Short mmCIF file of C-alpha atoms in Angstrom, two decimals:
data_model
loop_
_atom_site.label_atom_id
_atom_site.label_comp_id
_atom_site.label_asym_id
_atom_site.label_seq_id
_atom_site.Cartn_x
_atom_site.Cartn_y
_atom_site.Cartn_z
CA MET A 6 43.86 -11.19 20.84
CA GLY A 7 44.68 -9.41 17.36
CA LEU A 8 44.15 -6.54 15.01
CA ASP A 9 42.25 -8.93 13.18
CA ASN A 10 39.69 -10.26 16.66
CA THR A 11 38.17 -6.43 17.41
CA ILE A 12 35.04 -5.54 17.11
CA LEU A 13 34.08 -2.34 17.23
CA VAL A 14 31.25 -0.28 18.54
CA ILE A 15 30.06 2.88 16.81
CA GLY A 16 27.57 4.33 19.49
CA GLY A 17 29.95 2.74 22.77
CA THR A 18 28.77 5.57 24.75
CA GLY A 19 24.91 5.27 25.11
CA THR A 20 23.27 3.01 27.18
CA VAL A 21 22.87 0.24 24.88
CA GLY A 22 26.31 0.69 23.21
CA SER A 23 27.62 0.43 26.86
CA ARG A 24 25.87 -2.30 27.61
CA VAL A 25 27.13 -4.50 24.72
CA ALA A 26 31.30 -3.40 24.67
CA ALA A 27 31.08 -4.12 28.85
CA ARG A 28 29.36 -7.73 27.67
CA LEU A 29 32.39 -7.96 25.34
CA ARG A 30 34.96 -7.28 26.80
CA ALA A 31 33.09 -9.46 30.15
CA ALA A 32 33.42 -12.36 27.36
CA GLY A 33 36.76 -11.64 26.36
CA ARG A 34 36.67 -9.98 23.38
CA ASP A 35 39.44 -7.12 22.11
CA VAL A 36 36.70 -3.81 21.71
CA ARG A 37 37.21 -0.67 20.15
CA ALA A 38 34.30 1.07 21.50
CA VAL A 39 34.18 5.14 19.33
CA SER A 40 32.53 8.29 19.73
CA ARG A 41 33.50 11.80 19.30
CA HIS A 42 35.10 12.09 22.93
CA THR A 43 37.30 8.80 22.76
CA VAL A 44 40.65 8.20 20.87
CA PRO A 45 40.49 7.00 17.98
CA ARG A 46 38.08 9.73 17.46
CA PHE A 47 35.36 8.98 15.59
CA ASP A 48 31.92 11.66 13.82
CA TRP A 49 29.53 10.40 11.42
CA ALA A 50 29.70 14.09 10.05
CA ASP A 51 33.75 14.14 9.77
CA PRO A 52 34.28 11.24 7.38
CA GLY A 53 38.19 11.72 8.22
CA THR A 54 37.76 10.51 11.11
CA TRP A 55 36.52 6.57 9.96
CA ALA A 56 39.74 5.22 8.52
CA ALA A 57 41.00 5.05 12.23
CA ALA A 58 37.85 3.35 13.78
CA LEU A 59 37.87 0.91 11.04
CA ASP A 60 41.17 -0.41 10.49
CA GLY A 61 41.68 -4.08 11.58
CA VAL A 62 37.87 -5.26 12.68
CA PRO A 63 36.11 -7.57 10.70
CA THR A 64 33.24 -7.13 12.88
CA MET A 65 31.64 -3.50 13.63
CA PHE A 66 28.19 -2.92 15.71
CA VAL A 67 26.06 0.51 14.38
CA LEU A 68 24.31 2.32 16.51
CA LEU A 69 22.91 6.06 14.81
CA PRO A 70 22.50 8.54 16.95
CA ASP A 71 19.17 9.78 16.85
CA GLN A 72 17.96 11.30 13.87
CA THR A 73 21.38 10.59 11.98
CA ALA A 74 21.62 8.87 8.41
CA MET A 75 23.78 6.70 7.30
CA PRO A 76 26.45 8.86 5.58
CA GLU A 77 26.46 7.90 2.59
CA GLY A 78 29.83 6.15 1.36
CA PHE A 79 30.33 5.29 5.04
CA LEU A 80 29.73 1.20 5.00
CA PRO A 81 32.06 1.32 1.46
CA ALA A 82 34.08 2.40 3.39
CA ALA A 83 34.16 0.01 6.18
CA LEU A 84 34.17 -3.09 3.62
CA ARG A 85 36.86 -1.43 2.17
CA ALA A 86 38.93 -1.71 5.55
CA GLY A 87 37.75 -5.24 6.13
CA VAL A 88 34.47 -5.28 7.77
CA ARG A 89 32.50 -8.36 7.36
CA ARG A 90 29.81 -8.54 10.14
CA VAL A 91 28.04 -5.67 10.59
CA VAL A 92 25.33 -5.52 13.34
CA LEU A 93 22.63 -2.90 12.93
CA HIS A 94 21.21 -1.63 16.10
CA SER A 95 17.42 0.04 14.89
CA ASP A 96 14.44 0.51 16.32
CA ARG A 97 10.69 -1.48 15.92
CA GLY A 98 8.50 1.76 15.69
CA LEU A 99 11.03 2.92 12.73
CA GLU A 100 7.57 2.62 10.11
CA VAL A 101 5.06 3.79 12.48
CA MET A 102 6.69 6.39 13.32
CA GLY A 103 8.45 7.59 10.12
CA LEU A 104 11.77 7.02 10.77
CA ASP A 105 12.63 6.97 7.00
CA HIS A 106 16.67 7.15 7.87
CA LEU A 107 15.77 3.92 10.17
CA GLN A 108 14.38 2.40 7.73
CA ARG A 109 17.24 3.72 4.98
CA ALA A 110 20.10 2.32 6.56
CA GLU A 111 18.41 -1.31 7.33
CA GLN A 112 18.07 -1.05 3.85
CA GLU A 113 22.00 0.06 3.02
CA VAL A 114 23.59 -2.41 5.54
CA ARG A 115 21.05 -5.02 3.68
CA ASP A 116 22.32 -4.49 0.41
CA SER A 117 26.18 -3.43 1.90
CA GLY A 118 26.90 -7.14 0.82
CA ALA A 119 28.71 -7.74 4.17
CA GLU A 120 27.35 -10.21 6.74
CA TRP A 121 23.95 -8.56 8.72
CA THR A 122 21.76 -8.80 11.63
CA ILE A 123 18.94 -5.46 12.85
CA VAL A 124 18.03 -5.76 15.98
CA ARG A 125 14.04 -3.55 16.31
CA PRO A 126 13.85 -2.75 20.24
CA ASP A 127 11.25 -1.45 21.89
CA TRP A 128 10.98 1.06 24.17
CA PHE A 129 13.49 0.48 26.69
CA HIS A 130 13.10 0.29 30.74
CA GLN A 131 15.68 2.98 30.80
CA ASP A 132 13.89 5.32 28.87
CA PHE A 133 12.67 6.11 32.38
CA GLU A 134 15.76 7.24 33.72
CA THR A 135 17.53 8.76 30.10
CA PHE A 136 14.36 10.74 28.35
CA PHE A 137 11.59 10.16 30.95
CA ARG A 138 13.53 11.29 34.22
CA GLN A 139 12.73 14.77 35.08
CA PRO A 140 8.83 14.25 33.68
CA VAL A 141 9.20 10.93 36.59
CA ILE A 142 10.77 13.26 38.84
CA ASP A 143 8.48 16.74 37.68
CA GLY A 144 5.90 14.07 39.01
CA ARG A 145 3.58 14.55 35.50
CA LEU A 146 4.90 12.45 32.36
CA CYS A 147 3.36 13.29 29.45
CA VAL A 148 3.58 10.68 25.99
CA PRO A 149 0.28 10.50 22.92
CA VAL A 150 -0.20 7.16 22.94
CA GLY A 151 -3.24 6.84 25.31
CA ASP A 152 -3.34 3.69 26.56
CA ALA A 153 -2.01 1.02 24.07
CA ARG A 154 0.55 -1.57 26.10
CA GLN A 155 4.05 -1.25 25.09
CA GLY A 156 6.56 -3.73 24.93
CA PHE A 157 9.44 -2.54 27.44
CA ILE A 158 12.68 -4.26 27.06
CA ASP A 159 15.11 -4.19 29.62
CA ALA A 160 18.86 -2.82 27.93
CA ASP A 161 20.37 -5.35 29.30
CA ASP A 162 18.56 -7.55 26.93
CA ILE A 163 19.15 -5.74 23.48
CA ALA A 164 23.03 -5.74 24.41
CA ALA A 165 22.67 -9.65 25.21
CA VAL A 166 21.13 -10.51 21.77
CA GLU A 167 22.99 -7.69 19.80
CA VAL A 168 26.26 -9.68 21.30
CA ALA A 169 25.31 -13.03 20.76
CA ALA A 170 24.93 -12.15 17.05
CA LEU A 171 28.48 -10.12 16.97
CA THR A 172 29.81 -13.40 18.52
CA GLY A 173 27.65 -15.97 16.62
CA ASP A 174 26.08 -17.31 13.71
CA ASP A 175 22.61 -18.04 14.31
CA LEU A 176 21.39 -14.71 13.80
CA LEU A 177 23.08 -13.76 10.60
CA GLY A 178 20.08 -12.16 7.67
CA GLU A 179 17.54 -12.34 10.83
CA LEU A 180 15.72 -8.63 11.43
CA VAL A 181 15.56 -9.83 15.13
CA GLU A 182 11.90 -7.86 16.96
CA LEU A 183 12.74 -7.91 20.51
CA THR A 184 10.14 -6.49 23.22
CA GLY A 185 10.40 -8.03 26.97
CA PRO A 186 8.27 -10.35 28.11
CA ARG A 187 5.35 -8.33 29.70
CA ALA A 188 4.14 -5.88 27.71
CA LEU A 189 2.40 -2.62 29.66
CA SER A 190 1.09 0.48 29.12
CA PHE A 191 3.14 3.67 29.56
CA GLY A 192 -0.02 4.80 32.56
CA ALA A 193 0.94 0.71 34.22
CA ALA A 194 4.22 2.03 34.52
CA VAL A 195 4.45 5.57 35.83
CA ALA A 196 2.21 3.78 38.37
CA GLU A 197 4.75 0.75 39.06
CA ILE A 198 7.10 3.74 39.62
CA ALA A 199 4.74 5.69 41.66
CA ALA A 200 4.29 2.73 44.07
CA ALA A 201 8.33 2.11 44.05
CA THR A 202 9.02 5.19 45.15
CA GLY A 203 6.02 6.20 47.64
CA ARG A 204 5.12 9.73 45.21
CA GLU A 205 2.54 10.38 43.23
CA ILE A 206 3.14 10.62 39.42
CA THR A 207 0.33 11.34 36.64
CA PHE A 208 0.74 10.10 32.90
CA ASP A 209 -1.45 12.05 30.43
CA GLY A 210 -1.72 10.09 27.41
CA THR A 211 -3.56 13.20 25.16
CA ALA A 212 -1.87 15.11 22.49
CA GLY A 213 -2.70 18.31 24.16
CA GLY A 214 -0.84 17.74 27.21
CA TYR A 215 2.05 16.18 25.17
CA ARG A 216 1.70 19.58 23.19
CA GLU A 217 1.20 21.75 26.27
CA ALA A 218 4.60 19.69 27.87
CA MET A 219 6.43 20.93 24.64
CA ARG A 220 5.33 23.89 24.21
CA ALA A 221 6.49 24.37 27.64
CA ASP A 222 9.70 23.29 26.86
CA GLY A 223 10.30 25.24 24.03
CA LEU A 224 9.92 22.39 21.19
CA PRO A 225 8.85 24.19 17.62
CA ASP A 226 5.23 23.56 17.25
CA GLU A 227 5.89 21.87 13.81
CA VAL A 228 7.94 19.12 15.23
CA ILE A 229 5.60 18.94 17.89
CA GLU A 230 2.55 18.28 15.71
CA MET A 231 5.04 15.74 13.72
CA LEU A 232 5.43 14.09 17.21
CA ILE A 233 2.38 13.83 17.63
CA GLY A 234 1.26 12.28 14.38
CA GLY A 235 3.73 9.43 14.97
CA PHE A 236 2.68 8.50 18.43
CA GLY A 237 -1.03 8.52 17.15
CA ARG A 238 -0.14 6.61 14.52
CA LEU A 239 1.57 3.91 17.17
CA ALA A 240 -0.90 4.41 19.50
CA ALA A 241 -3.43 3.31 16.71
CA ARG A 242 -1.07 0.06 16.21
CA GLY A 243 -3.17 -1.16 19.26
CA ASP A 244 -1.57 -3.31 22.23
CA THR A 245 1.79 -4.73 21.74
CA LYS A 246 2.11 -8.82 21.49
CA PRO A 247 5.69 -9.86 23.17
CA THR A 248 7.95 -11.56 20.57
CA GLY A 249 9.15 -13.84 23.01
CA THR A 250 12.58 -13.56 20.78
CA VAL A 251 14.72 -12.93 23.62
CA GLU A 252 13.91 -15.55 25.57
CA ARG A 253 14.48 -17.72 22.31
CA ILE A 254 17.11 -17.03 21.44
CA LEU A 255 18.99 -16.12 25.25
CA ASN A 256 17.34 -19.39 26.70
CA ARG A 257 16.20 -16.94 29.87
CA PRO A 258 13.28 -15.09 30.82
CA GLY A 259 14.02 -10.74 29.46
CA ARG A 260 13.95 -8.70 32.46
CA ASP A 261 11.00 -7.63 33.87
CA PHE A 262 9.76 -3.67 34.19
CA SER A 263 9.23 -4.79 37.80
CA ASP A 264 12.04 -6.07 38.40
CA TYR A 265 13.67 -3.15 36.99
CA VAL A 266 12.18 -0.55 38.46
CA ALA A 267 13.14 -2.39 41.91
CA ASP A 268 16.50 -1.99 40.49
CA ALA A 269 16.24 1.52 39.42
CA VAL A 270 14.70 2.53 43.33
CA ALA A 271 17.41 1.38 44.75
CA ARG A 272 20.24 3.30 42.58
CA ASP A 273 18.09 5.89 43.44
CA VAL A 274 17.44 7.08 39.81
CA TRP A 275 14.16 8.79 40.69
CA ASN A 276 16.33 11.10 44.07
CA PRO A 277 14.57 14.98 43.67
CA ALA A 278 17.93 15.59 44.81
CA GLY A 279 20.33 13.40 42.64
#
């Protein structure tokens, strides 16, 4: 395929981005997945790396690193290079959690003049093998959201929706909110992992438990309190109602959390010796 068919995947080595790139390649699409460690190298903080990544690509997937804003001038540079479609990976909790950088990025994409789709997923199933893996292994996970049920969704389903947005026209101009097929609390999710692994794992949904755990990890108090405030607003929002969007777009059921846990156990994800 020629360069004019290449799809740029920024953030193509992480949990979702790697799956987006793999699905595109499996579909026969030419993919340029870039990061600070690829060739060409792409670094949000170094505008000198942007041109090589953007050269000759009409379609672009963007997943910003945690707490990283869209740099001023990046989207205009992308359009000048020939990008005509942008799919932005955002976050379903951005307003509640105060993720201002993502709110700004969403608005910049809408205002860019390119075709766009914004995808807002809920918590990932795979968060339990990345951010939460060590607490699960240690036998105690603390997230100050109480017993509010969340819309945990599998990263493969997120990637499948984002590939549909990159390669088809049905989702143009849409803000797509994604949840899994079943809402469940963190406590219930941890209980499923405990039952599947045969290990004792507890969940603490209180601010006090989270504060204690984060202080032990060396997080500054001001950051801890900011996070507790965001999680408190998330808890106050109440139970998530599954959106059914995965099922509508992909014409199949989304992956249930229990299926994810069974697969993760088979992969030995929570083996303390791993």
